[in-house]
XYZ file of C-alpha atoms in Angstrom:
421
model
C -11.937 28.291 -39.087
C -8.676 27.826 -41.135
C -6.839 24.516 -40.127
C -3.351 25.157 -39.630
C -1.104 22.872 -41.983
C 2.168 22.233 -40.494
C 5.353 22.405 -42.907
C 6.628 19.244 -44.051
C 10.218 18.723 -42.887
C 12.337 19.002 -46.126
C 14.174 15.594 -46.787
C 17.187 15.194 -49.085
C 18.510 11.960 -50.503
C 22.134 11.050 -50.881
C 24.603 8.183 -51.129
C 23.750 6.993 -47.833
C 20.159 6.644 -48.556
C 20.383 5.118 -51.900
C 22.981 2.184 -50.754
C 20.564 1.586 -48.105
C 17.504 1.243 -50.359
C 19.697 -0.766 -52.851
C 20.392 -3.252 -50.092
C 17.095 -3.550 -49.068
C 15.830 -4.261 -52.548
C 18.422 -6.779 -53.013
C 16.984 -8.565 -50.138
C 13.552 -8.345 -51.052
C 14.442 -10.068 -54.526
C 16.427 -12.821 -52.714
C 13.491 -13.452 -50.102
C 11.137 -13.928 -53.534
C 13.531 -16.144 -54.932
C 14.016 -18.225 -51.681
C 10.009 -18.526 -51.640
C 9.471 -19.425 -55.358
C 12.490 -21.942 -55.411
C 12.037 -23.560 -52.030
C 12.969 -25.761 -50.537
C 16.862 -24.892 -50.961
C 16.572 -21.937 -53.369
C 17.980 -23.708 -55.973
C 16.817 -24.253 -59.588
C 16.384 -27.628 -61.167
C 16.021 -28.709 -64.665
C 12.554 -30.210 -65.661
C 12.160 -33.987 -66.436
C 10.409 -34.858 -69.673
C 7.559 -37.456 -69.960
C 7.606 -39.860 -72.873
C 5.673 -37.866 -75.042
C 7.673 -34.943 -74.653
C 10.786 -36.940 -75.447
C 9.380 -38.250 -78.552
C 8.396 -34.726 -79.450
C 11.867 -33.500 -78.972
C 13.282 -36.493 -81.108
C 10.757 -35.898 -84.049
C 9.202 -39.106 -83.780
C 5.956 -40.307 -82.869
C 5.270 -41.812 -79.200
C 4.925 -45.384 -80.514
C 8.179 -45.262 -82.165
C 9.861 -43.859 -79.011
C 8.421 -46.766 -76.932
C 9.636 -49.109 -79.670
C 13.080 -47.945 -79.273
C 12.820 -48.290 -75.234
C 12.059 -51.941 -75.841
C 14.796 -52.278 -78.442
C 17.102 -50.647 -75.699
C 17.885 -47.783 -78.264
C 16.677 -45.392 -75.635
C 17.059 -45.823 -71.935
C 14.095 -46.983 -69.595
C 13.864 -43.505 -67.795
C 12.744 -43.155 -64.397
C 9.456 -44.914 -63.155
C 7.303 -42.810 -61.087
C 3.450 -43.494 -59.971
C 1.637 -43.767 -63.296
C 4.495 -42.470 -65.749
C 7.740 -42.664 -66.973
C 10.073 -39.486 -66.785
C 13.732 -38.479 -68.221
C 15.742 -36.045 -66.968
C 17.476 -33.387 -69.106
C 20.959 -35.387 -69.341
C 19.221 -38.470 -70.596
C 17.311 -36.100 -73.110
C 20.712 -34.720 -74.537
C 21.983 -38.302 -74.800
C 19.051 -39.476 -76.915
C 19.084 -36.397 -79.230
C 22.867 -37.027 -80.068
C 21.918 -40.719 -80.535
C 19.439 -39.610 -83.074
C 21.670 -37.308 -84.911
C 19.986 -34.094 -83.753
C 23.512 -32.572 -83.260
C 25.366 -31.691 -86.406
C 28.507 -33.722 -87.110
C 30.588 -30.621 -87.828
C 29.371 -28.753 -84.236
C 32.086 -30.008 -82.008
C 34.841 -27.628 -82.447
C 33.229 -25.096 -84.711
C 31.065 -22.807 -82.241
C 28.536 -20.405 -83.687
C 28.036 -17.209 -81.982
C 24.649 -15.367 -81.930
C 24.219 -12.207 -80.455
C 20.568 -11.083 -79.313
C 20.352 -7.390 -79.504
C 17.960 -4.364 -79.683
C 18.339 -0.742 -78.685
C 15.067 -0.852 -76.808
C 14.296 -2.673 -73.444
C 11.148 -4.871 -72.730
C 11.496 -6.616 -76.392
C 12.359 -9.910 -74.798
C 16.035 -10.273 -75.676
C 16.834 -12.087 -72.349
C 13.979 -14.456 -72.362
C 14.651 -15.300 -76.239
C 18.590 -15.945 -75.065
C 17.721 -18.106 -72.356
C 14.701 -20.290 -73.892
C 16.684 -20.624 -77.351
C 19.704 -22.035 -75.280
C 17.224 -24.432 -73.574
C 15.484 -25.431 -76.854
C 19.185 -26.128 -78.351
C 20.428 -27.938 -75.168
C 17.522 -30.367 -75.246
C 18.656 -31.399 -78.833
C 21.867 -32.369 -77.934
C 24.102 -28.994 -78.498
C 26.464 -27.771 -75.881
C 25.629 -24.119 -75.386
C 27.040 -20.995 -73.499
C 25.084 -18.177 -72.373
C 27.049 -14.983 -72.164
C 25.327 -12.205 -69.808
C 26.462 -8.852 -71.286
C 23.821 -6.815 -69.268
C 24.734 -5.108 -66.013
C 21.121 -6.004 -65.091
C 22.029 -9.540 -65.013
C 18.472 -10.890 -65.879
C 19.833 -13.911 -67.725
C 22.181 -14.597 -64.871
C 19.142 -14.130 -62.556
C 17.077 -16.680 -64.793
C 19.535 -19.125 -64.348
C 19.374 -19.325 -60.759
C 22.296 -17.154 -59.801
C 22.331 -14.051 -57.537
C 24.182 -11.171 -59.030
C 24.690 -9.972 -55.649
C 25.679 -13.048 -53.697
C 26.959 -15.573 -56.269
C 28.831 -13.696 -58.583
C 31.988 -11.365 -58.048
C 33.634 -9.077 -60.408
C 36.644 -11.207 -61.093
C 34.810 -14.326 -62.026
C 32.026 -12.352 -64.010
C 31.852 -11.325 -67.775
C 33.802 -8.097 -66.887
C 36.796 -9.719 -66.429
C 36.760 -10.444 -70.172
C 37.743 -6.984 -70.449
C 40.742 -6.776 -68.181
C 43.836 -6.144 -69.759
C 45.059 -9.157 -68.301
C 42.007 -11.184 -69.309
C 41.925 -14.659 -68.080
C 41.027 -17.417 -70.190
C 37.291 -17.192 -71.037
C 37.138 -21.222 -70.302
C 37.836 -20.340 -66.592
C 34.484 -17.909 -66.514
C 31.942 -20.266 -67.632
C 30.104 -22.104 -64.810
C 27.565 -24.829 -65.003
C 23.865 -24.204 -64.476
C 21.012 -26.135 -63.491
C 20.279 -27.233 -66.780
C 22.472 -29.730 -68.499
C 23.899 -28.674 -71.597
C 24.181 -25.320 -70.828
C 26.748 -22.994 -69.411
C 26.836 -19.230 -68.265
C 29.516 -16.408 -68.001
C 27.517 -14.392 -65.514
C 27.039 -10.723 -65.126
C 26.442 -8.129 -62.466
C 26.523 -4.468 -61.824
C 30.395 -4.350 -62.364
C 30.023 -4.798 -66.006
C 28.756 -1.425 -66.200
C 32.299 0.160 -65.336
C 33.937 -1.639 -68.576
C 31.398 0.750 -70.564
C 33.478 3.792 -69.636
C 36.834 1.708 -69.875
C 36.089 0.761 -73.363
C 34.895 4.380 -74.091
C 38.532 5.933 -72.764
C 40.309 3.255 -74.577
C 38.360 3.847 -77.932
C 40.526 6.904 -79.489
C 43.823 4.877 -78.914
C 42.298 1.494 -80.263
C 40.287 2.793 -83.026
C 37.925 0.520 -84.859
C 39.970 -2.544 -82.959
C 37.760 -1.588 -79.925
C 35.004 -3.485 -81.858
C 36.802 -6.594 -82.031
C 37.700 -7.042 -78.421
C 35.054 -9.571 -77.236
C 35.295 -11.498 -80.596
C 38.968 -12.201 -79.662
C 38.477 -12.831 -76.031
C 35.953 -15.414 -76.677
C 37.565 -17.190 -79.560
C 38.535 -20.012 -77.674
C 35.145 -21.080 -76.602
C 34.349 -21.871 -80.116
C 36.250 -25.017 -79.436
C 34.119 -25.958 -76.193
C 30.606 -25.064 -77.208
C 28.454 -25.749 -80.039
C 26.503 -22.432 -79.658
C 27.599 -19.303 -77.741
C 24.547 -17.038 -77.185
C 24.906 -13.364 -76.078
C 22.416 -11.303 -74.118
C 22.915 -7.585 -74.508
C 21.670 -4.620 -72.552
C 19.292 -2.363 -74.076
C 21.569 0.122 -75.638
C 23.963 0.390 -78.272
C 27.160 1.386 -76.487
C 30.723 -0.070 -76.712
C 29.677 -2.975 -74.521
C 26.865 -4.212 -77.017
C 28.657 -2.993 -79.993
C 31.336 -5.302 -79.224
C 29.044 -8.206 -78.593
C 27.246 -7.401 -82.012
C 30.798 -7.565 -83.799
C 31.536 -11.069 -82.155
C 28.762 -12.522 -83.613
C 28.203 -14.855 -86.497
C 24.653 -14.344 -86.571
C 22.728 -11.101 -85.096
C 19.187 -11.553 -83.799
C 16.925 -8.565 -83.320
C 13.790 -9.207 -81.297
C 11.048 -6.803 -82.034
C 7.376 -6.995 -80.553
C 4.864 -5.996 -83.554
C 3.953 -2.693 -81.650
C 4.397 0.916 -82.951
C 6.868 2.000 -80.399
C 8.916 -1.215 -80.713
C 8.771 -0.555 -84.626
C 10.017 2.837 -84.409
C 12.611 1.884 -81.500
C 13.980 -0.733 -84.108
C 14.343 1.911 -87.076
C 16.707 3.987 -84.426
C 18.718 0.563 -83.896
C 19.469 0.159 -87.632
C 20.304 3.710 -87.836
C 22.810 3.601 -84.958
C 24.371 0.092 -85.830
C 24.886 1.656 -89.294
C 26.641 4.529 -87.681
C 28.861 2.345 -85.557
C 29.813 0.096 -88.352
C 30.874 3.415 -90.407
C 32.757 4.662 -87.314
C 34.679 1.609 -87.514
C 35.211 1.679 -91.173
C 36.563 5.317 -90.858
C 38.952 4.190 -88.250
C 40.888 1.434 -89.668
C 39.120 0.456 -92.938
C 37.533 -2.509 -91.653
C 34.300 -3.936 -92.162
C 32.031 -5.863 -90.049
C 30.192 -9.057 -91.754
C 27.828 -11.663 -90.555
C 26.658 -15.207 -91.578
C 22.873 -14.068 -91.278
C 20.918 -11.180 -89.577
C 17.511 -12.354 -88.413
C 14.468 -10.305 -86.938
C 12.561 -11.958 -84.582
C 8.762 -11.148 -83.669
C 8.211 -11.612 -80.250
C 5.450 -11.079 -77.740
C 3.040 -11.319 -80.667
C -0.655 -11.148 -79.732
C -2.381 -12.368 -82.798
C -6.019 -11.274 -81.194
C -4.903 -7.449 -81.328
C -5.901 -6.064 -84.664
C -3.209 -3.589 -84.625
C -0.563 -6.787 -84.663
C -1.322 -7.607 -88.162
C -0.823 -4.183 -89.615
C 2.691 -3.786 -87.506
C 3.736 -7.192 -88.823
C 3.153 -6.298 -92.411
C 5.279 -3.152 -92.030
C 7.888 -5.327 -90.358
C 7.899 -7.581 -93.209
C 8.317 -4.490 -95.593
C 11.027 -2.997 -94.137
C 13.085 -6.191 -93.157
C 12.216 -8.225 -96.170
C 14.118 -11.975 -95.776
C 15.595 -10.935 -92.594
C 12.248 -11.346 -90.925
C 11.797 -14.809 -89.712
C 8.216 -16.191 -90.417
C 7.549 -18.089 -87.174
C 7.125 -15.900 -84.202
C 7.327 -16.005 -80.125
C 3.666 -15.784 -78.469
C 2.371 -13.627 -75.993
C 1.061 -16.437 -73.786
C -0.247 -16.646 -70.036
C 1.986 -19.378 -69.371
C 5.453 -17.348 -70.129
C 4.096 -14.693 -67.935
C 3.269 -17.094 -65.313
C 6.914 -18.555 -65.550
C 8.405 -15.108 -65.548
C 6.863 -14.312 -62.381
C 8.609 -17.644 -60.912
C 11.891 -16.795 -62.343
C 11.443 -19.362 -64.837
C 10.591 -19.934 -68.594
C 8.232 -21.845 -70.479
C 10.613 -24.823 -70.858
C 11.077 -24.754 -67.005
C 7.846 -25.654 -65.997
C 6.776 -28.963 -65.028
C 3.656 -28.268 -63.322
C 1.071 -25.721 -64.394
C -2.074 -24.516 -62.380
C -4.047 -23.667 -65.672
C -4.948 -26.186 -68.510
C -2.171 -28.713 -69.595
C -3.055 -27.930 -73.172
C -1.867 -24.528 -72.690
C 1.457 -25.071 -71.540
C 1.732 -27.671 -74.373
C 0.614 -25.237 -77.057
C 2.908 -22.535 -75.709
C 5.753 -24.859 -76.001
C 4.975 -26.042 -79.513
C 5.089 -22.473 -80.594
C 8.234 -21.686 -78.948
C 9.529 -24.780 -80.518
C 8.175 -23.867 -83.948
C 10.031 -20.428 -83.753
C 13.242 -21.946 -82.532
C 13.316 -24.632 -84.995
C 14.089 -21.884 -87.530
C 17.340 -21.244 -85.648
C 18.121 -25.149 -85.651
C 18.162 -24.861 -89.360
C 20.118 -21.586 -89.183
C 22.383 -23.295 -87.237
C 22.960 -26.455 -89.393
C 23.115 -24.622 -92.590
C 26.182 -22.531 -91.516
C 27.739 -26.005 -90.269
C 26.918 -27.339 -93.832
C 28.778 -24.207 -95.304
C 31.501 -24.131 -92.798
C 32.036 -27.945 -93.402
C 31.734 -27.529 -97.360
C 34.781 -24.971 -96.946
C 36.598 -26.924 -94.953
C 38.808 -24.648 -92.691
C 36.985 -21.267 -93.689
C 36.981 -19.129 -90.686
C 33.593 -17.703 -89.355
C 32.589 -14.376 -90.703
C 32.782 -12.952 -87.322
C 36.539 -13.479 -87.175
C 36.897 -12.316 -90.687
C 37.351 -8.297 -90.510
C 38.571 -7.535 -93.810
C 39.353 -4.001 -95.515
C 37.169 -2.660 -98.316
C 39.375 -3.395 -101.071
C 39.441 -7.124 -99.798
C 35.605 -7.303 -99.509
C 35.295 -5.897 -103.236
C 37.643 -8.558 -104.363
C 35.738 -11.230 -102.264
C 32.741 -10.196 -104.006
C 34.111 -10.146 -107.839
C 35.497 -13.580 -107.282
C 31.906 -15.117 -106.026
C 32.850 -15.517 -102.379
C 30.424 -17.091 -100.050
C 27.316 -14.657 -99.114
C 27.563 -13.111 -95.748
C 25.421 -10.002 -94.948
C 27.543 -6.805 -94.892
C 26.731 -3.055 -94.166
């Protein structure tokens, strides 16, 4: 006997349904954050024990304890069975120990983290690198240039509830843009401010595209010009970008002194990085043809992320990356760790975790590997400040868009080395 199957009622989906589902998903995410960050849904910077403080300062624990006894370092906060230090204490001790370069104040360096592909750890790298630098006494600003606002979320802000258009990074691209200093806001982590993002930034992609014919190559200089005052206030400005190379990302890349490209060692990510470099070349050629200007960086760095050394294919891909990137490839890498994965599920990073359900050695080892990778950037920053200081008044490469003829003359006269396309 045949079973009668009733036809399914036809459904269609439009603006009303999409809007309702968007609101529902926003609430779901907020509920998760509230459960993760309770009791008040606000993130709090972790405290460090004496061994961790000594590690950041680059001294032994016994040397640190001697410093506490001699009152070189503060006594910390006594808790049952241990002494802890908050992040503000850590910043002060780092500066007292000379970890902040003497030329840093008033000479901020811009690092832009970019890649054409998503899922390559751009945001987590931007945030954890800022945390690493802030622990060592530097004043950091994170600029979230991704409409998905992942960096904004990691810093405990809701893109839907806590960020309005006129107080977000989108305002940098207004015709009557406010001072960028008014857009920066404090985060839960001392030493790190953020210019947050939300979905309204996406509108500026179209605005820049519409303005491009009139502006020519100068369209790529917009962000660098708008954030220039921030160099006086912050030591390090880190820009997190969206997975594309449209006008928004391009202007962030052009604003940088140092370009950081994150690449996990996998076949797909390797292939995608080839497209990134090709597209970047095309963008730079477009700017060159438009008004004869050339973009130059102090450095270009390829950072391998989510590296799993237990995967046999990883070693082969890393060899290919080394062949293609040569001296741009940084030797120390960001590992793929369960600690980082667990932290991400709680809207946190490896530096946020104060308690961990697994082995303490696991989190200690993860932090050591992150520290090792980021110490490369500490050296890069110090080398850049050394160069700027020795030239006393030389403008950063990111602020020098020069003609082809001027660049050729600079090369012939033995000017300082910068990376150029």
